[in-house]
Amino acid sequence: TQLLEQSPQFLSIQEGENLTVYCNSSSVFSSLQWYRQEPGEGPVLLVTVVTGGEVKKLKRLTFQFGDARKDSSLHITAAQPGDTGLYLCAGAGGNAGNMLTFGGGTRLMVKP
Amino acid sequence: NAGVMQNPRHLVRRRGQEARLRCSPMKGHSHVYWYRQLPEEGLKFMVYLQKENIIDESGMPKERFSAEFPKEGPSILRIQQVVRGDSAAYFCASSRWVDQPQHFGDGTRLSIL
C-alpha cells in the first residue's frame, strides 16, 4: 500500500508570511498532483509534476518534485487571505496504477 | 469543477435503502474514478472504470457497493442496503487518457438516517 504523509496538518499564519507544505512517501510515483479544496466542493487541480527535480511556479505558488519522485513541496510566498483552504497532494502511477493516493491534507488559514 | 457533473449534490437515505450516485465525466474523457471522503479523513480511491469496463475496483468494499459506466449515459455508483457508516462525500473524477491528470466533480454528500 502506498502512503503519502502530508505536513503540517494545520497551519495558521498572518498575511504576508511565507509557508511550505510537505508531501513525503517511501514509494515512487510517476506523477504528483496538488489540489485545493474548498468546503462543499471537489478538489481543484493546481499543478501536476512529472519529472524528478521539476519545479513549477504558479504566481506566488512554487511546486517541487523530489529527485527520486517520492516527495514534493508547495511553497507559498506572501500568503494572502484568499489562499485559505485545504491543500491536498496526490500521487499517481508506480505500484498504484492510475488511481490517486492522497495525502491527509493541509488546512491553511491566512489571517488578515 | 463545472466539467465533471455529479448528482445529486446531497442525498439522504434511511438505513437499508439503496443509494444511486451519478457522474457525467468531462467532454472527451473516457476514464472515470470514484473516491470516498469520510468525515475528518482524506480521499480514498474506490474504483476506476472505462466505458463498459471496470479496470480497478481494489478500493471498493466487497459487499453492497457496485459501479458501472455504460456505453451511453453517466457512471453510476450504487450502494445497496445503506448503513450509517456509508455517510460520506463521494467524488467522481475523469481524465482524457490513463496517464492524464484527474479532474473532480463537486461530489455527492450522502447522509444515512
PDB file of C-alpha atoms in Angstrom:
ATOM      1  CA  THR A   1       0.000   0.000   0.000  1.00  0.00           C
ATOM      2  CA  GLN A   2       1.369   3.376  -0.975  1.00  0.00           C
ATOM      3  CA  LEU A   3       1.101   6.159   1.585  1.00  0.00           C
ATOM      4  CA  LEU A   4       1.596   9.899   1.338  1.00  0.00           C
ATOM      5  CA  GLU A   5       2.373  11.776   4.522  1.00  0.00           C
ATOM      6  CA  GLN A   6       1.441  15.425   4.322  1.00  0.00           C
ATOM      7  CA  SER A   7       2.608  18.028   6.823  1.00  0.00           C
ATOM      8  CA  PRO A   8       1.680  20.138   8.586  1.00  0.00           C
ATOM      9  CA  GLN A   9      -1.954  19.157   9.052  1.00  0.00           C
ATOM     10  CA  PHE A  10      -2.941  22.654  10.135  1.00  0.00           C
ATOM     11  CA  LEU A  11      -1.261  25.981   9.548  1.00  0.00           C
ATOM     12  CA  SER A  12      -2.414  29.403  10.701  1.00  0.00           C
ATOM     13  CA  ILE A  13      -0.336  32.365   9.601  1.00  0.00           C
ATOM     14  CA  GLN A  14      -0.562  36.118   9.125  1.00  0.00           C
ATOM     15  CA  GLU A  15      -0.999  37.747   5.742  1.00  0.00           C
ATOM     16  CA  GLY A  16       2.353  38.339   4.081  1.00  0.00           C
ATOM     17  CA  GLU A  17       4.157  35.373   5.625  1.00  0.00           C
ATOM     18  CA  ASN A  18       5.692  32.537   3.626  1.00  0.00           C
ATOM     19  CA  LEU A  19       4.899  28.867   4.148  1.00  0.00           C
ATOM     20  CA  THR A  20       5.838  25.429   2.893  1.00  0.00           C
ATOM     21  CA  VAL A  21       3.729  22.274   2.814  1.00  0.00           C
ATOM     22  CA  TYR A  22       5.445  18.903   2.511  1.00  0.00           C
ATOM     23  CA  CYS A  23       4.330  15.634   0.994  1.00  0.00           C
ATOM     24  CA  ASN A  24       6.506  12.570   1.627  1.00  0.00           C
ATOM     25  CA  SER A  25       6.379   8.909   0.708  1.00  0.00           C
ATOM     26  CA  SER A  26       8.616   5.857   0.689  1.00  0.00           C
ATOM     27  CA  SER A  27       7.138   4.941  -2.702  1.00  0.00           C
ATOM     28  CA  VAL A  28       7.946   6.256  -6.150  1.00  0.00           C
ATOM     29  CA  PHE A  29       5.188   7.945  -8.137  1.00  0.00           C
ATOM     30  CA  SER A  30       5.033   8.602 -11.868  1.00  0.00           C
ATOM     31  CA  SER A  31       3.466  11.980 -11.208  1.00  0.00           C
ATOM     32  CA  LEU A  32       2.219  14.053  -8.333  1.00  0.00           C
ATOM     33  CA  GLN A  33      -0.725  16.395  -8.323  1.00  0.00           C
ATOM     34  CA  TRP A  34      -1.533  19.266  -5.963  1.00  0.00           C
ATOM     35  CA  TYR A  35      -5.179  20.155  -5.426  1.00  0.00           C
ATOM     36  CA  ARG A  36      -7.022  22.792  -3.447  1.00  0.00           C
ATOM     37  CA  GLN A  37     -10.422  22.008  -1.968  1.00  0.00           C
ATOM     38  CA  GLU A  38     -12.984  24.496  -0.653  1.00  0.00           C
ATOM     39  CA  PRO A  39     -15.753  23.446   1.766  1.00  0.00           C
ATOM     40  CA  GLY A  40     -18.620  21.744  -0.057  1.00  0.00           C
ATOM     41  CA  GLU A  41     -16.704  21.469  -3.313  1.00  0.00           C
ATOM     42  CA  GLY A  42     -14.463  18.999  -5.056  1.00  0.00           C
ATOM     43  CA  PRO A  43     -10.666  19.249  -5.308  1.00  0.00           C
ATOM     44  CA  VAL A  44      -9.461  21.659  -7.963  1.00  0.00           C
ATOM     45  CA  LEU A  45      -6.230  20.763  -9.755  1.00  0.00           C
ATOM     46  CA  LEU A  46      -3.424  23.292  -9.231  1.00  0.00           C
ATOM     47  CA  VAL A  47      -0.472  21.582 -10.872  1.00  0.00           C
ATOM     48  CA  THR A  48       0.982  18.254 -11.997  1.00  0.00           C
ATOM     49  CA  VAL A  49       4.694  17.486 -11.639  1.00  0.00           C
ATOM     50  CA  VAL A  50       6.151  14.582 -13.557  1.00  0.00           C
ATOM     51  CA  THR A  51       9.944  14.794 -13.750  1.00  0.00           C
ATOM     52  CA  GLY A  52      12.239  14.255 -10.760  1.00  0.00           C
ATOM     53  CA  GLY A  53      13.628  17.613  -9.637  1.00  0.00           C
ATOM     54  CA  GLU A  54      10.959  19.523 -11.539  1.00  0.00           C
ATOM     55  CA  VAL A  55       9.966  22.966 -10.270  1.00  0.00           C
ATOM     56  CA  LYS A  56       6.757  24.686 -11.387  1.00  0.00           C
ATOM     57  CA  LYS A  57       5.592  28.156 -10.483  1.00  0.00           C
ATOM     58  CA  LEU A  58       2.025  29.398 -10.405  1.00  0.00           C
ATOM     59  CA  LYS A  59       2.090  33.083  -9.417  1.00  0.00           C
ATOM     60  CA  ARG A  60       3.048  33.026  -5.709  1.00  0.00           C
ATOM     61  CA  LEU A  61       2.966  29.220  -5.506  1.00  0.00           C
ATOM     62  CA  THR A  62       6.073  27.123  -6.191  1.00  0.00           C
ATOM     63  CA  PHE A  63       5.807  23.343  -6.533  1.00  0.00           C
ATOM     64  CA  GLN A  64       8.777  20.978  -6.442  1.00  0.00           C
ATOM     65  CA  PHE A  65       9.030  17.257  -7.164  1.00  0.00           C
ATOM     66  CA  GLY A  66      11.868  15.442  -5.427  1.00  0.00           C
ATOM     67  CA  ASP A  67      14.709  13.980  -7.467  1.00  0.00           C
ATOM     68  CA  ALA A  68      13.625  10.438  -6.565  1.00  0.00           C
ATOM     69  CA  ARG A  69       9.937  11.219  -7.246  1.00  0.00           C
ATOM     70  CA  LYS A  70       8.994  10.232  -3.703  1.00  0.00           C
ATOM     71  CA  ASP A  71       8.289  13.645  -2.231  1.00  0.00           C
ATOM     72  CA  SER A  72       7.027  17.086  -3.137  1.00  0.00           C
ATOM     73  CA  SER A  73       6.621  20.513  -1.618  1.00  0.00           C
ATOM     74  CA  LEU A  74       4.373  23.504  -2.081  1.00  0.00           C
ATOM     75  CA  HIS A  75       5.759  26.910  -1.132  1.00  0.00           C
ATOM     76  CA  ILE A  76       3.547  29.986  -0.941  1.00  0.00           C
ATOM     77  CA  THR A  77       5.180  33.405  -0.893  1.00  0.00           C
ATOM     78  CA  ALA A  78       3.500  36.367   0.787  1.00  0.00           C
ATOM     79  CA  ALA A  79       0.344  34.467   1.673  1.00  0.00           C
ATOM     80  CA  GLN A  80      -2.996  36.241   1.319  1.00  0.00           C
ATOM     81  CA  PRO A  81      -6.375  35.556   2.970  1.00  0.00           C
ATOM     82  CA  GLY A  82      -7.588  34.244  -0.382  1.00  0.00           C
ATOM     83  CA  ASP A  83      -5.077  31.382  -0.071  1.00  0.00           C
ATOM     84  CA  THR A  84      -7.070  29.963   2.848  1.00  0.00           C
ATOM     85  CA  GLY A  85      -8.235  26.442   2.118  1.00  0.00           C
ATOM     86  CA  LEU A  86      -7.399  22.738   2.164  1.00  0.00           C
ATOM     87  CA  TYR A  87      -4.366  21.737   0.099  1.00  0.00           C
ATOM     88  CA  LEU A  88      -4.044  18.122  -0.999  1.00  0.00           C
ATOM     89  CA  CYS A  89      -1.187  16.271  -2.621  1.00  0.00           C
ATOM     90  CA  ALA A  90      -1.915  13.111  -4.607  1.00  0.00           C
ATOM     91  CA  GLY A  91       0.460  10.645  -6.225  1.00  0.00           C
ATOM     92  CA  ALA A  92      -0.279   8.582  -9.312  1.00  0.00           C
ATOM     93  CA  GLY A  93       1.450   5.685 -11.023  1.00  0.00           C
ATOM     94  CA  GLY A  94       4.069   3.367  -9.609  1.00  0.00           C
ATOM     95  CA  ASN A  95       2.517   0.372  -7.883  1.00  0.00           C
ATOM     96  CA  ALA A  96      -0.787   2.217  -7.506  1.00  0.00           C
ATOM     97  CA  GLY A  97      -1.540   2.228 -11.213  1.00  0.00           C
ATOM     98  CA  ASN A  98      -3.583   5.207 -12.268  1.00  0.00           C
ATOM     99  CA  MET A  99      -5.505   5.621  -9.012  1.00  0.00           C
ATOM    100  CA  LEU A 100      -4.575   8.642  -6.924  1.00  0.00           C
ATOM    101  CA  THR A 101      -3.128   8.169  -3.461  1.00  0.00           C
ATOM    102  CA  PHE A 102      -3.979  11.259  -1.436  1.00  0.00           C
ATOM    103  CA  GLY A 103      -2.173  12.815   1.476  1.00  0.00           C
ATOM    104  CA  GLY A 104      -4.212  13.767   4.525  1.00  0.00           C
ATOM    105  CA  GLY A 105      -4.304  17.434   3.542  1.00  0.00           C
ATOM    106  CA  THR A 106      -3.043  20.698   4.990  1.00  0.00           C
ATOM    107  CA  ARG A 107      -5.668  23.108   6.230  1.00  0.00           C
ATOM    108  CA  LEU A 108      -4.293  26.620   5.767  1.00  0.00           C
ATOM    109  CA  MET A 109      -5.716  29.745   7.338  1.00  0.00           C
ATOM    110  CA  VAL A 110      -4.265  33.130   6.428  1.00  0.00           C
ATOM    111  CA  LYS A 111      -5.346  35.898   8.763  1.00  0.00           C
ATOM    112  CA  PRO A 112      -5.534  39.487   7.529  1.00  0.00           C
TER     113      PRO A 112
ATOM    114  CA  ASN B   1     -15.169  21.758 -11.359  1.00  0.00           C
ATOM    115  CA  ALA B   2     -18.046  22.522 -13.731  1.00  0.00           C
ATOM    116  CA  GLY B   3     -16.731  19.991 -16.256  1.00  0.00           C
ATOM    117  CA  VAL B   4     -17.419  16.868 -14.189  1.00  0.00           C
ATOM    118  CA  MET B   5     -21.072  16.791 -13.182  1.00  0.00           C
ATOM    119  CA  GLN B   6     -22.277  14.821 -10.199  1.00  0.00           C
ATOM    120  CA  ASN B   7     -25.829  14.453  -8.970  1.00  0.00           C
ATOM    121  CA  PRO B   8     -27.462  14.650  -6.678  1.00  0.00           C
ATOM    122  CA  ARG B   9     -25.309  17.030  -4.628  1.00  0.00           C
ATOM    123  CA  HIS B  10     -26.962  15.835  -1.441  1.00  0.00           C
ATOM    124  CA  LEU B  11     -28.703  12.524  -0.822  1.00  0.00           C
ATOM    125  CA  VAL B  12     -30.457  11.389   2.321  1.00  0.00           C
ATOM    126  CA  ARG B  13     -31.344   7.737   2.787  1.00  0.00           C
ATOM    127  CA  ARG B  14     -32.635   5.606   5.646  1.00  0.00           C
ATOM    128  CA  ARG B  15     -30.761   2.514   6.727  1.00  0.00           C
ATOM    129  CA  GLY B  16     -31.489  -0.382   4.398  1.00  0.00           C
ATOM    130  CA  GLN B  17     -32.373   1.745   1.362  1.00  0.00           C
ATOM    131  CA  GLU B  18     -30.411   1.980  -1.857  1.00  0.00           C
ATOM    132  CA  ALA B  19     -28.326   4.979  -2.930  1.00  0.00           C
ATOM    133  CA  ARG B  20     -27.505   5.759  -6.564  1.00  0.00           C
ATOM    134  CA  LEU B  21     -24.884   8.367  -7.324  1.00  0.00           C
ATOM    135  CA  ARG B  22     -24.361   9.617 -10.866  1.00  0.00           C
ATOM    136  CA  CYS B  23     -21.334  11.100 -12.579  1.00  0.00           C
ATOM    137  CA  SER B  24     -21.010  12.580 -16.064  1.00  0.00           C
ATOM    138  CA  PRO B  25     -17.328  12.994 -16.995  1.00  0.00           C
ATOM    139  CA  MET B  26     -15.869  15.986 -18.785  1.00  0.00           C
ATOM    140  CA  LYS B  27     -16.455  16.043 -22.518  1.00  0.00           C
ATOM    141  CA  GLY B  28     -13.953  13.819 -24.274  1.00  0.00           C
ATOM    142  CA  HIS B  29     -12.987  11.956 -21.103  1.00  0.00           C
ATOM    143  CA  SER B  30     -13.477   8.189 -21.114  1.00  0.00           C
ATOM    144  CA  HIS B  31     -11.778   7.341 -17.808  1.00  0.00           C
ATOM    145  CA  VAL B  32     -13.828   7.683 -14.602  1.00  0.00           C
ATOM    146  CA  TYR B  33     -12.713   7.280 -10.991  1.00  0.00           C
ATOM    147  CA  TRP B  34     -14.724   7.233  -7.763  1.00  0.00           C
ATOM    148  CA  TYR B  35     -13.298   8.337  -4.413  1.00  0.00           C
ATOM    149  CA  ARG B  36     -14.816   8.497  -0.939  1.00  0.00           C
ATOM    150  CA  GLN B  37     -14.074  11.113   1.707  1.00  0.00           C
ATOM    151  CA  LEU B  38     -15.188  10.082   5.174  1.00  0.00           C
ATOM    152  CA  PRO B  39     -15.659  12.799   7.802  1.00  0.00           C
ATOM    153  CA  GLU B  40     -12.274  14.104   9.003  1.00  0.00           C
ATOM    154  CA  GLU B  41     -10.440  11.710   6.673  1.00  0.00           C
ATOM    155  CA  GLY B  42      -8.676  12.025   3.333  1.00  0.00           C
ATOM    156  CA  LEU B  43      -9.906  10.939  -0.067  1.00  0.00           C
ATOM    157  CA  LYS B  44      -9.679   7.204  -0.687  1.00  0.00           C
ATOM    158  CA  PHE B  45      -9.816   5.529  -4.094  1.00  0.00           C
ATOM    159  CA  MET B  46     -12.739   3.206  -4.723  1.00  0.00           C
ATOM    160  CA  VAL B  47     -12.953   2.189  -8.389  1.00  0.00           C
ATOM    161  CA  TYR B  48     -11.632   3.054 -11.865  1.00  0.00           C
ATOM    162  CA  LEU B  49     -13.771   2.479 -14.951  1.00  0.00           C
ATOM    163  CA  GLN B  50     -13.602   2.962 -18.682  1.00  0.00           C
ATOM    164  CA  LYS B  51     -16.604   2.724 -20.947  1.00  0.00           C
ATOM    165  CA  GLU B  52     -18.367  -0.575 -20.134  1.00  0.00           C
ATOM    166  CA  ASN B  53     -15.346  -1.903 -18.232  1.00  0.00           C
ATOM    167  CA  ILE B  54     -14.216  -1.967 -14.601  1.00  0.00           C
ATOM    168  CA  ILE B  55     -10.446  -1.593 -14.685  1.00  0.00           C
ATOM    169  CA  ASP B  56      -9.572  -1.477 -10.967  1.00  0.00           C
ATOM    170  CA  GLU B  57     -12.010  -1.994  -8.100  1.00  0.00           C
ATOM    171  CA  SER B  58      -9.428  -2.631  -5.407  1.00  0.00           C
ATOM    172  CA  GLY B  59     -10.840   0.140  -3.206  1.00  0.00           C
ATOM    173  CA  MET B  60     -14.453  -0.986  -3.302  1.00  0.00           C
ATOM    174  CA  PRO B  61     -15.997  -2.655  -0.257  1.00  0.00           C
ATOM    175  CA  LYS B  62     -16.627  -6.310  -1.058  1.00  0.00           C
ATOM    176  CA  GLU B  63     -20.359  -6.185  -0.412  1.00  0.00           C
ATOM    177  CA  ARG B  64     -23.217  -3.782  -1.207  1.00  0.00           C
ATOM    178  CA  PHE B  65     -21.160  -1.494  -3.473  1.00  0.00           C
ATOM    179  CA  SER B  66     -21.094  -1.653  -7.262  1.00  0.00           C
ATOM    180  CA  ALA B  67     -20.187   0.681 -10.112  1.00  0.00           C
ATOM    181  CA  GLU B  68     -20.818   0.854 -13.816  1.00  0.00           C
ATOM    182  CA  PHE B  69     -20.013   3.121 -16.739  1.00  0.00           C
ATOM    183  CA  PRO B  70     -22.340   2.157 -19.589  1.00  0.00           C
ATOM    184  CA  LYS B  71     -21.778   2.895 -23.244  1.00  0.00           C
ATOM    185  CA  GLU B  72     -24.390   5.630 -23.066  1.00  0.00           C
ATOM    186  CA  GLY B  73     -25.098   7.765 -20.036  1.00  0.00           C
ATOM    187  CA  PRO B  74     -23.342   8.592 -16.784  1.00  0.00           C
ATOM    188  CA  SER B  75     -21.294   6.409 -14.491  1.00  0.00           C
ATOM    189  CA  ILE B  76     -23.308   5.086 -11.546  1.00  0.00           C
ATOM    190  CA  LEU B  77     -22.069   4.206  -8.067  1.00  0.00           C
ATOM    191  CA  ARG B  78     -24.682   2.061  -6.349  1.00  0.00           C
ATOM    192  CA  ILE B  79     -24.815   1.298  -2.642  1.00  0.00           C
ATOM    193  CA  GLN B  80     -27.360  -1.281  -1.553  1.00  0.00           C
ATOM    194  CA  GLN B  81     -28.786  -1.618   1.969  1.00  0.00           C
ATOM    195  CA  VAL B  82     -27.007   1.500   3.213  1.00  0.00           C
ATOM    196  CA  VAL B  83     -25.686   1.698   6.775  1.00  0.00           C
ATOM    197  CA  ARG B  84     -24.701   4.704   8.904  1.00  0.00           C
ATOM    198  CA  GLY B  85     -21.023   4.135   8.102  1.00  0.00           C
ATOM    199  CA  ASP B  86     -21.715   4.846   4.430  1.00  0.00           C
ATOM    200  CA  SER B  87     -22.280   8.525   5.264  1.00  0.00           C
ATOM    201  CA  ALA B  88     -19.557  10.392   3.378  1.00  0.00           C
ATOM    202  CA  ALA B  89     -18.806  12.626   0.439  1.00  0.00           C
ATOM    203  CA  TYR B  90     -18.415  10.633  -2.775  1.00  0.00           C
ATOM    204  CA  PHE B  91     -16.344  12.255  -5.510  1.00  0.00           C
ATOM    205  CA  CYS B  92     -16.053  11.357  -9.150  1.00  0.00           C
ATOM    206  CA  ALA B  93     -13.076  12.322 -11.308  1.00  0.00           C
ATOM    207  CA  SER B  94     -12.366  11.905 -15.001  1.00  0.00           C
ATOM    208  CA  SER B  95      -9.385  12.033 -17.307  1.00  0.00           C
ATOM    209  CA  ARG B  96      -8.962  12.006 -21.059  1.00  0.00           C
ATOM    210  CA  TRP B  97      -6.259   9.334 -21.101  1.00  0.00           C
ATOM    211  CA  VAL B  98      -4.989   6.921 -18.491  1.00  0.00           C
ATOM    212  CA  ASP B  99      -1.898   8.988 -17.616  1.00  0.00           C
ATOM    213  CA  GLN B 100      -3.557  12.407 -17.660  1.00  0.00           C
ATOM    214  CA  PRO B 101      -4.488  14.487 -14.576  1.00  0.00           C
ATOM    215  CA  GLN B 102      -7.835  13.749 -12.996  1.00  0.00           C
ATOM    216  CA  HIS B 103     -10.455  16.481 -12.709  1.00  0.00           C
ATOM    217  CA  PHE B 104     -13.024  16.220  -9.944  1.00  0.00           C
ATOM    218  CA  GLY B 105     -16.719  16.947  -9.628  1.00  0.00           C
ATOM    219  CA  ASP B 106     -18.194  18.686  -6.589  1.00  0.00           C
ATOM    220  CA  GLY B 107     -19.271  15.407  -5.022  1.00  0.00           C
ATOM    221  CA  THR B 108     -22.413  13.857  -3.602  1.00  0.00           C
ATOM    222  CA  ARG B 109     -22.849  14.151   0.136  1.00  0.00           C
ATOM    223  CA  LEU B 110     -24.637  11.030   1.358  1.00  0.00           C
ATOM    224  CA  SER B 111     -26.315  11.092   4.749  1.00  0.00           C
ATOM    225  CA  ILE B 112     -27.820   7.969   6.294  1.00  0.00           C
ATOM    226  CA  LEU B 113     -30.541   8.423   8.873  1.00  0.00           C
TER     227      LEU B 113
END
